[in-house]
Coordinates of C-alpha atoms in Angstrom, one line a residue:
Chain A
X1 CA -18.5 -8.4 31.5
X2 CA -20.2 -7.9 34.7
X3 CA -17.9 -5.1 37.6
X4 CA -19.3 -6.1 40.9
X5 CA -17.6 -3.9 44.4
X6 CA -16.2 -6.0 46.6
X7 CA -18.3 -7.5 49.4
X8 CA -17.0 -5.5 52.3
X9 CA -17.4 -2.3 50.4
X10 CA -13.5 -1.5 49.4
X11 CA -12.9 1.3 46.8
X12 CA -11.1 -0.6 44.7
X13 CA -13.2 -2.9 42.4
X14 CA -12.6 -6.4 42.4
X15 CA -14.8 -7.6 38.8
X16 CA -16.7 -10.6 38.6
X17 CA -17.0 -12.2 35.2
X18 CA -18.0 -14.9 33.6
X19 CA -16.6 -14.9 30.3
X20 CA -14.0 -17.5 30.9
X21 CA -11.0 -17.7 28.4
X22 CA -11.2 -14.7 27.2
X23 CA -8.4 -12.1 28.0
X24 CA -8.5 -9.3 30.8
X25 CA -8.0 -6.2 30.0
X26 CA -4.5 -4.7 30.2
X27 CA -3.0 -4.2 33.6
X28 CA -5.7 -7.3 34.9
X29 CA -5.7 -10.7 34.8
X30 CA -8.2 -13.8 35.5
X31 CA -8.1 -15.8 38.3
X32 CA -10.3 -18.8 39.6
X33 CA -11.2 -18.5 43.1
X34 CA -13.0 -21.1 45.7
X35 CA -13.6 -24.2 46.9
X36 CA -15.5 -26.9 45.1
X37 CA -17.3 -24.0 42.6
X38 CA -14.9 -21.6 40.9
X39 CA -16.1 -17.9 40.1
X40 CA -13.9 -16.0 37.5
X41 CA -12.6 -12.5 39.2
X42 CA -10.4 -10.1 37.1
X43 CA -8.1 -8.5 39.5
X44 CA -5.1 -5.9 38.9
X45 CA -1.7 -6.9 38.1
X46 CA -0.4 -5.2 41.4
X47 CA -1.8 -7.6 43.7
X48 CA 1.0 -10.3 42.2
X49 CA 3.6 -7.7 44.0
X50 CA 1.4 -8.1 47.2
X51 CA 2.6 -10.6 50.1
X52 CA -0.9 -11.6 51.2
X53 CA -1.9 -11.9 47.4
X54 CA 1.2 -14.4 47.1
X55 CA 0.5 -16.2 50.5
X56 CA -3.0 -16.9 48.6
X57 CA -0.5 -18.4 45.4
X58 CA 1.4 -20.1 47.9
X59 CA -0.8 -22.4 49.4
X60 CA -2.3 -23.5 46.2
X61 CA 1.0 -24.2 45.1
X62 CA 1.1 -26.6 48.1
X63 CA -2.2 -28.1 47.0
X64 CA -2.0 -28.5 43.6
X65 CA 1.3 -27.2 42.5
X66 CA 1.4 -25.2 39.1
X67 CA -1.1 -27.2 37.5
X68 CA -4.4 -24.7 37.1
X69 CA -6.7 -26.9 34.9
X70 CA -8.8 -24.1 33.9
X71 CA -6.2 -22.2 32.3
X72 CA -6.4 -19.3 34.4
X73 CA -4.6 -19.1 37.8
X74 CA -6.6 -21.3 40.7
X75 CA -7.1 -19.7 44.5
X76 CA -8.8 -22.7 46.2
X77 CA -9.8 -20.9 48.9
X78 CA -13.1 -19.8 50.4
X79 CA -14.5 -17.4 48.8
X80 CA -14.7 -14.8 51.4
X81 CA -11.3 -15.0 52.9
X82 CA -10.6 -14.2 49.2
X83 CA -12.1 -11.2 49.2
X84 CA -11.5 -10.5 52.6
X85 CA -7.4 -10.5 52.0
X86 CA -7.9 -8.2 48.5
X87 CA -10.0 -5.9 50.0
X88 CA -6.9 -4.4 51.9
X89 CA -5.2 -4.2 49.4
X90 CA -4.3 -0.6 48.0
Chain B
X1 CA 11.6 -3.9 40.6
X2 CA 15.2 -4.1 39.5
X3 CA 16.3 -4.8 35.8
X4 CA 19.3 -6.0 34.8
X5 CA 20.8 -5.0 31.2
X6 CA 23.9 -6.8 30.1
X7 CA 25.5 -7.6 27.3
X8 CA 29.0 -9.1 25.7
X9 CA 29.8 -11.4 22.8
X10 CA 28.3 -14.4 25.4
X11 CA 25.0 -12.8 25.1
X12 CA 22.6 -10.3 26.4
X13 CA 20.5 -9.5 29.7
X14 CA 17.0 -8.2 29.3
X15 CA 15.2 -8.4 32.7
X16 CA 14.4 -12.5 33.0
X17 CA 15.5 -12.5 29.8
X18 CA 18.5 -13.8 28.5
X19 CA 19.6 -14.6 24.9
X20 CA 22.5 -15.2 22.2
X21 CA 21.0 -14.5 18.8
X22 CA 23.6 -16.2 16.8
X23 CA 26.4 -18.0 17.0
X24 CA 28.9 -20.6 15.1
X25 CA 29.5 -23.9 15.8
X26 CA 31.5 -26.8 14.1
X27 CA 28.5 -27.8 11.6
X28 CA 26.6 -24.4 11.4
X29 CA 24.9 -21.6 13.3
X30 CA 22.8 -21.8 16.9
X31 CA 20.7 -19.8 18.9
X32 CA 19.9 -19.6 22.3
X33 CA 17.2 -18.0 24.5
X34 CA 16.8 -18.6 28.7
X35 CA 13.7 -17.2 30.6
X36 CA 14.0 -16.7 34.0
X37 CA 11.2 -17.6 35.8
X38 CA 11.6 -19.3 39.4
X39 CA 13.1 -16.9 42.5
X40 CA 16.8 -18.5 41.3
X41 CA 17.0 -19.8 37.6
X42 CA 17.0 -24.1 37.7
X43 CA 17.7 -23.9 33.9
X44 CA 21.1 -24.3 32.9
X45 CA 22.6 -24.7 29.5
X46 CA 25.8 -24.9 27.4
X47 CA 26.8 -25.1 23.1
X48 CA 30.5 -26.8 23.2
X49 CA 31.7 -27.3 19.8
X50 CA 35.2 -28.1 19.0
X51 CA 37.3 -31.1 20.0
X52 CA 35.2 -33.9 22.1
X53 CA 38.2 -35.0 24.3
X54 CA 41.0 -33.9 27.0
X55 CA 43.5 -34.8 24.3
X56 CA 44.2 -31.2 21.9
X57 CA 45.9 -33.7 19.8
X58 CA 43.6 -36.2 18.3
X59 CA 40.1 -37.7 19.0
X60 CA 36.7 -36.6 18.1
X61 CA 35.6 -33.5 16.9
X62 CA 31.8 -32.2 17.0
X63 CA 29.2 -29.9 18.9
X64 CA 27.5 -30.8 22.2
X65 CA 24.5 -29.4 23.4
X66 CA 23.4 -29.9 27.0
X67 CA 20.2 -28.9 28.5
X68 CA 19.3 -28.9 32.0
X69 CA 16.4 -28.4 34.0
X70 CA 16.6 -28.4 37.7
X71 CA 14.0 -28.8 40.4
X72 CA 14.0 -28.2 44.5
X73 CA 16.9 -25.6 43.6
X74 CA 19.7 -24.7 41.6
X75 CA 22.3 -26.9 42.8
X76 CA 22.3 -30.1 40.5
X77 CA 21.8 -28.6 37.2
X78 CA 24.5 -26.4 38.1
X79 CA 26.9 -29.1 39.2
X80 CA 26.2 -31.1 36.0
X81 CA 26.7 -28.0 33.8
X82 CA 30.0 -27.7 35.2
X83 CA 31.1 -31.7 34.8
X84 CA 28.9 -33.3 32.4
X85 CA 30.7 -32.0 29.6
X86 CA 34.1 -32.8 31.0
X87 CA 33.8 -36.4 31.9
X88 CA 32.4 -36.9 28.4
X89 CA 35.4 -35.5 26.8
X90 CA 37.4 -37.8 29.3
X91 CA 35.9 -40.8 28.5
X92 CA 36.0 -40.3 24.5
X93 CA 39.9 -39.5 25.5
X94 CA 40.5 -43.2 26.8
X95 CA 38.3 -44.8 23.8
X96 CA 39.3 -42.4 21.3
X97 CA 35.9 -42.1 19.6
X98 CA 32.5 -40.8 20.6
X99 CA 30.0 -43.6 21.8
X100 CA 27.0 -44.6 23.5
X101 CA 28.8 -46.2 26.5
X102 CA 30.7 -42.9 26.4
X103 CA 27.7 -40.7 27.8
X104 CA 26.4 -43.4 29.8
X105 CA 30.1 -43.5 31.9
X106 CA 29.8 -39.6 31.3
X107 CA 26.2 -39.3 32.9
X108 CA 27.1 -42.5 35.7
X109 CA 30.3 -40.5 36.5
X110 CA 28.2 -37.0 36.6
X111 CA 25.8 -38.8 39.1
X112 CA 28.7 -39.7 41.4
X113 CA 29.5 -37.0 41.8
X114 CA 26.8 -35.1 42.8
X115 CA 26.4 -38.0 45.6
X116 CA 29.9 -37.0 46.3
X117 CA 28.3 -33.3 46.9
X118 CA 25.3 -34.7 49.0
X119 CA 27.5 -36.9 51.0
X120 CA 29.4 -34.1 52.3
X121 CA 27.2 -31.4 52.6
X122 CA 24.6 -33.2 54.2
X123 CA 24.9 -32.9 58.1
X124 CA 24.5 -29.3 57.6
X125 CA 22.4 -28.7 54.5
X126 CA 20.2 -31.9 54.4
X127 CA 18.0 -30.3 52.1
X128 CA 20.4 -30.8 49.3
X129 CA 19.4 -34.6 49.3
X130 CA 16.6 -33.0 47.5
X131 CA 17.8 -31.3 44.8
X132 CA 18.0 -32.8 41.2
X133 CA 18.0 -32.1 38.0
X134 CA 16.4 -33.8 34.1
X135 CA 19.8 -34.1 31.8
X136 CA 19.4 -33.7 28.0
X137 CA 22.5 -34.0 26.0
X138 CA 23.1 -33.9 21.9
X139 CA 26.3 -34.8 20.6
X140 CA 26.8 -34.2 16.8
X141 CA 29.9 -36.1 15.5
X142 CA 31.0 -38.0 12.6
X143 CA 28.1 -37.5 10.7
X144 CA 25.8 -38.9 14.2
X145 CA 24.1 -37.4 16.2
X146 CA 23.8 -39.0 20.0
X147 CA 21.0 -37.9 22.3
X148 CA 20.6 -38.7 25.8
X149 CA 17.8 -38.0 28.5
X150 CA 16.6 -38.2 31.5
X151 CA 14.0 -36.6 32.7
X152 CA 11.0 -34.5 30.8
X153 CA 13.4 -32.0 28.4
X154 CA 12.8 -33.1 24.6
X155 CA 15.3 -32.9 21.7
X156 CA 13.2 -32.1 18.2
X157 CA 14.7 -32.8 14.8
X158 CA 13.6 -30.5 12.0
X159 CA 13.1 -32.3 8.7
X160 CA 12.4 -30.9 5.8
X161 CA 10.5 -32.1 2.6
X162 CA 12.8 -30.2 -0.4
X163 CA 9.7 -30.5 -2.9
X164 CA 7.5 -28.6 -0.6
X165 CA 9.7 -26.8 1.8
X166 CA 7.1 -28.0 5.0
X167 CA 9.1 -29.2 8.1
X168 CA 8.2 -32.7 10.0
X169 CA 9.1 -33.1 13.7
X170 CA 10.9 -36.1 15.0
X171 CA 11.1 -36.1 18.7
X172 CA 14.8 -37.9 19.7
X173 CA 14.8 -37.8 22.8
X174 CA 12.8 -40.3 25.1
X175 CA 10.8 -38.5 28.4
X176 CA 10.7 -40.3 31.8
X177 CA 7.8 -38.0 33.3
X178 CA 4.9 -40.3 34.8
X179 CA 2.3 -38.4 33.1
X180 CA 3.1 -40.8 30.0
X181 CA 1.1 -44.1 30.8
X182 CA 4.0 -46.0 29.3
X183 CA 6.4 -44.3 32.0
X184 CA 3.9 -45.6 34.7
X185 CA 4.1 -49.2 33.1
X186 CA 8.3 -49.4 33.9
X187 CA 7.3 -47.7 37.0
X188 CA 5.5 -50.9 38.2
X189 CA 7.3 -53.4 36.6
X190 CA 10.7 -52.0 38.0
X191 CA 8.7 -51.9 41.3
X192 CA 5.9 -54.7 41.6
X193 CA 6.0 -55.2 45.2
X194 CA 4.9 -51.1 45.9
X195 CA 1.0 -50.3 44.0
X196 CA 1.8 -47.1 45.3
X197 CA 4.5 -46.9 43.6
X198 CA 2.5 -43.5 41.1
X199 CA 0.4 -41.9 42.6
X200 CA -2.4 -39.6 41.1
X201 CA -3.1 -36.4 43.0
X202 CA -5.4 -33.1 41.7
X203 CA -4.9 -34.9 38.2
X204 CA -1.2 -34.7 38.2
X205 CA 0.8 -38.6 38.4
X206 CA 3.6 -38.7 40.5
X207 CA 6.6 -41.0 41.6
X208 CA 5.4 -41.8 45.6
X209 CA 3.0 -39.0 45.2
X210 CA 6.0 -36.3 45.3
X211 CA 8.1 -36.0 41.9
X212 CA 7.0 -36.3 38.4
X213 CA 10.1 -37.8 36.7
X214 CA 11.0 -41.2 36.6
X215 CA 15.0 -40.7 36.1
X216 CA 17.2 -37.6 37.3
X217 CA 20.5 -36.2 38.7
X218 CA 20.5 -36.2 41.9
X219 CA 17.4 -36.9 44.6
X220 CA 19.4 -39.0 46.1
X221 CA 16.8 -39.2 49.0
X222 CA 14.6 -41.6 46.3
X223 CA 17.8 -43.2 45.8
X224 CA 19.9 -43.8 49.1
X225 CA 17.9 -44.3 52.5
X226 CA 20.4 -42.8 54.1
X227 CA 19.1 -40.2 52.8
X228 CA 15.8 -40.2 53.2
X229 CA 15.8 -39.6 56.7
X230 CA 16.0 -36.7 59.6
X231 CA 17.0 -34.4 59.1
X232 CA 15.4 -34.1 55.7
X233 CA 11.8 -32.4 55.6
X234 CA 8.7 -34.8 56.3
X235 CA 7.2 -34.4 53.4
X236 CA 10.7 -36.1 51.3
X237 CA 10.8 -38.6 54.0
X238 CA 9.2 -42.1 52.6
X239 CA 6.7 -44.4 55.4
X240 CA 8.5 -47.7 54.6
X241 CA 12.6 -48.0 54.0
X242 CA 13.8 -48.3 50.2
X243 CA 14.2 -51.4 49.2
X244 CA 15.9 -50.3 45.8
X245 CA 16.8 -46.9 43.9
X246 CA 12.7 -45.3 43.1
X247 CA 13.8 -43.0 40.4
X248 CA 17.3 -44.2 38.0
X249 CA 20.4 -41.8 36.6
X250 CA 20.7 -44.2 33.1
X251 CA 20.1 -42.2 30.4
X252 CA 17.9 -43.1 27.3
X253 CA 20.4 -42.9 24.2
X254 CA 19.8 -42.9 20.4
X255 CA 21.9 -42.8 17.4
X256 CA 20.8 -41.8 14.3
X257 CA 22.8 -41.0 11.2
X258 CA 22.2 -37.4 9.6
X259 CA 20.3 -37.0 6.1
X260 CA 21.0 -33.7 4.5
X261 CA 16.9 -33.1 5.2
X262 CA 17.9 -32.8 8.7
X263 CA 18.1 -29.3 9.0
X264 CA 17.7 -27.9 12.6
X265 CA 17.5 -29.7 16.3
X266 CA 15.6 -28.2 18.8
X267 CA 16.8 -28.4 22.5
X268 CA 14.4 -27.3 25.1
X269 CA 13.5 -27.8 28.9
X270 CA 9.9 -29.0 29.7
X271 CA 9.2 -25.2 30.4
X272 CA 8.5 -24.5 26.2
X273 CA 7.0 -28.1 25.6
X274 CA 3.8 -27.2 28.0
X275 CA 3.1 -24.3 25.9
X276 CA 4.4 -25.5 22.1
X277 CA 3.6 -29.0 20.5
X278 CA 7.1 -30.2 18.4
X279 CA 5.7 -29.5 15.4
X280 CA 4.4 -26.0 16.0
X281 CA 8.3 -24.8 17.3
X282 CA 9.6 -26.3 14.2
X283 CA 7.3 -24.6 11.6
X284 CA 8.4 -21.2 13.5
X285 CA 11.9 -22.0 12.9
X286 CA 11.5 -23.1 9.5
X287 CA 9.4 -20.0 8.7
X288 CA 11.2 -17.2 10.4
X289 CA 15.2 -16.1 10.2
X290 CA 17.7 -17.8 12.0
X291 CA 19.2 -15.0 14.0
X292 CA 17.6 -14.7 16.9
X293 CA 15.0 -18.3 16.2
X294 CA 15.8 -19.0 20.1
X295 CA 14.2 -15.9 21.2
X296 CA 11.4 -16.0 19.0
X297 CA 10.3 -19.8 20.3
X298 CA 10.7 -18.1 24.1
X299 CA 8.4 -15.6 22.9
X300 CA 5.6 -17.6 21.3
X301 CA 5.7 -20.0 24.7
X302 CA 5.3 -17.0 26.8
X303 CA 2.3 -15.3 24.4
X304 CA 0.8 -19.0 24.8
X305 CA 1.3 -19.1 29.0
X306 CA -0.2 -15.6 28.5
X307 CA -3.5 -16.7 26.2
X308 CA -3.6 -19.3 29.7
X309 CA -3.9 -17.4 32.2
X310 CA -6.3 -15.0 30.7
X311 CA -4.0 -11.7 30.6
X312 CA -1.7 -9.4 28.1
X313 CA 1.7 -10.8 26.8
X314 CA 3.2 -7.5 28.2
X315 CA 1.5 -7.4 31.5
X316 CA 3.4 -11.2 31.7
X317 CA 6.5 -9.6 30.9
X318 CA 6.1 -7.5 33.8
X319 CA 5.8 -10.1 36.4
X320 CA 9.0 -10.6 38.6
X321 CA 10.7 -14.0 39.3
X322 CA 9.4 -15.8 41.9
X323 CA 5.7 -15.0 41.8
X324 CA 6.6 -15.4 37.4
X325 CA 6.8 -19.2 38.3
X326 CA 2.9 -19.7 38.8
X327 CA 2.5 -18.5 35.0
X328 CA 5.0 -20.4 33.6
X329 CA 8.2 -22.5 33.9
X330 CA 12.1 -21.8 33.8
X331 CA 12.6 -21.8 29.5
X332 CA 15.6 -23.1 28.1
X333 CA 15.8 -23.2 24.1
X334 CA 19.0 -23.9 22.1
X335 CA 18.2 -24.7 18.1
X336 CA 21.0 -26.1 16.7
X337 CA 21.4 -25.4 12.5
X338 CA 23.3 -28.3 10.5
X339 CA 24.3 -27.8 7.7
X340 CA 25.2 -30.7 5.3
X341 CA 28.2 -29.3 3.3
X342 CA 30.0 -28.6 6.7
X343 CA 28.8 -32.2 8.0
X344 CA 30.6 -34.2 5.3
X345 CA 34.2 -32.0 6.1
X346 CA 36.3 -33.3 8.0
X347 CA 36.7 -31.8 11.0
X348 CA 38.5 -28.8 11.0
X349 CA 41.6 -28.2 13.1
X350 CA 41.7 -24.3 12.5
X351 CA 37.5 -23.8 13.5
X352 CA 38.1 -21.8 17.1
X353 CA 36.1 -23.8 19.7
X354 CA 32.9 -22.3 21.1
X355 CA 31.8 -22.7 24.7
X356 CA 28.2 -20.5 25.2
X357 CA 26.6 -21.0 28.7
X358 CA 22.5 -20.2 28.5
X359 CA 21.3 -17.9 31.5
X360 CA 24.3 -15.2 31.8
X361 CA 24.4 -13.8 34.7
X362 CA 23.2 -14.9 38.2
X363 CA 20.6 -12.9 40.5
X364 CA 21.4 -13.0 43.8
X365 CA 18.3 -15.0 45.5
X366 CA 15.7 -12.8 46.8
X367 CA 13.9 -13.2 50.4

């Protein structure tokens, strides 16, 4: 399992992976994140409690409602304003 | 992150959890488990068991089981848990008998008056127009048992083989969700003049692109065009006027007579179906203790919803309601035990009668 730092060079990390379907570790789970190609990040349970994190939920609730075809959760957005809206988070 | 622990002889309160491991009725035990997983719980249940009529004197004796699954809010399911049951009893008052034309008055009647509901709270809550609700119903009576649907919950009959002691499912209950090509079909028959009639969208079919059952309580605005107008949201609102009702309130009934290989019914909202087949939730109940069987199905949908979305069974336990809802559905699961040498007696006047409603209590709505 590859553990990549975010982009803009936040403490936390954000991991990258690419064993899909495979649990996280505790206190982490998978989600699916971009446009047309969907990269596999494992990110910390406490972002679900976070209201920029949920916006992200949100609007691919609107999109696609709770169906998430690869099992894990889908973020349909660009990539970067994905890691741009975790990388304030605490 | 508040938690709620409760408890009385209707059940217990564990966080989103809420349960009643055991329980008499008329013919046997049941067991119920609700999971809370939407901001306010759409699920609601009930177990009635005792006499099926207004009349104490006389009439029909038997258990009914109602299931109900609500969607765009809380407001139908919870209106039909509160009348369902007692226009059945009506009805089976005036014929003196329990019937199929019985719950189909009971669900018409139901359905009138939620449009009752709409018709006056609409000027100043027009979103309520968009409320409704599937309706699964089991009445055990007689040596019958009647099962009624609409919508995507599912009724599962245990059966088991004495030689072997393995457990078949038979599914009783017919689904109206227009991911079954069969659902599509009526779809288009019952309206050939509209080829848009399903739509398919990110995979997922849909009735005019917005709602994935084909019958329901309530949605009036896919039933009245009075309705389906300002001020209701743009995205309810239909391009061209209604011609005729888009989604129906009739309920898909069957009778069948119980063997003594019947053993146990499952009841359950679409929420444990997406995560259990029918035959893997009746090999746990045939291969685990009944107290508490309810509870144990909850937990083996959420370890599957878990196994999904990549992550720990007890990280999912910690995720609060509202955000819970993009991991899994509301769950509702009532299992029903019959057992045959209380089936063949006649109904028993001095049985107390048993009225268990799934979900406890309420949490206020969070903003």
């Amino acid at each position: 399992m590859a553990f990549v730092r975010s982009l803009l060079g936040a403490k936390k990390i954000l991991s990258r992976s690419t064993a899909a379907g495979s649990a996280a570790p505790k206190g982490f789970l998978a989600v699916y994140v971009g446009e047309s190609q969907k990269k596999r990040y494992l990110v910390p349970l406490s972002y679900l409690s976070q209201p920029s994190f949920q916006a992200l939920l949100s609007k691919s609730e609107e999109e696609f409602g709770f169906a998430h075809p690869m099992g894990g959760l889908t973020i349909p957005c660009p990539e970067d304003t994905f890691i741009n809206v975790t990388s304030r988070l605490q | 992150t508040t938690s709620h622990t409760y408890s009385d002889s209707k059940g217990k309160q564990d966080g989103l959890l809420w349960y009643k491991d055991s329980a008499h009725h008329l013919f046997g035990d049941f067991s119920m488990a609700v999971v809370q997983a939407n901001n306010l719980l759409e699920d609601q249940s009930q177990v009635e068991s005792g006499p099926l009529t207004t009349l104490s004197s006389s009439g029909p004796y038997g258990t009914f089981v109602g299931v109900y699954d609500g969607h765009g809010g809380p407001e139908t399911s919870r209106f039909v848990n509160d009348h369902l049951f007692h226009h059945l009893k009506r009805f089976a008052a005036e014929q003196d008998s329990m019937s199929v034309d019985v719950i189909r008055k009971a669900y018409e009647a139901t359905e009138e008056g939620f449009l009752g509901v709409v018709a006056k709270q609409w000027a100043v809550k027009p979103h309520i127009a968009a409320v409704g609700s599937c309706c699964l119903i089991g009445v055990v009576c007689d040596g019958k048992l009647y099962v009624a649907n609409v919508g995507d919950s599912r009724a599962v009959l245990g059966k088991v083989i004495k030689a072997t002691g393995e457990v078949n499912a038979l599914q009783l209950s017919a689904e109206h969700n227009v991911s079954i090509e069969s659902v599509r079909q009526e779809m288009h028959s019952l309206h050939p003049d509209d080829s848009h009639i399903v739509v398919l969208k990110h995979n997922v079919w849909r009735v005019k692109g917005i709602i994935q059952v084909s019958r329901s309580i309530g949605d009036v605005y896919l039933k009245k065009s009075e309705f389906n107008k300002e001020p209701l949201y743009t995205k309810y609102r239909l391009r061209e006027p209604m011609k005729r009702p888009i989604l129906s309130w009739e309920p898909s009934i069957t009778v069948h007579d119980l063997q003594p290989d019947d053993q146990f019914l499952i009841f359950a909202s679409d929420g444990l179906w997406e995560q259990l087949s029918n035959q893997e939730a009746v090999e746990i109940v045939q291969n685990h203790p009944r107290n508490g069987i309810a509870r144990r199905l909850v937990k083996a949908a959420l370890q599957e919803a878990a196994k999904k979305r990549e992550m720990r069974y007890s990280d999912l336990n910690k995720i609060e309601r509202g955000v819970r809802r993009h991991f899994h559905d509301d769950i509702t699961v009532v299992v029903l035990f019959l057992d045959t040498n209380l089936l063949s007696r006649a109904s028993s006047l001095k049985t107390p009668s048993v009225s268990i409603r799934g979900g406890g209590i309420t949490l206020p709505k969070k903003l």
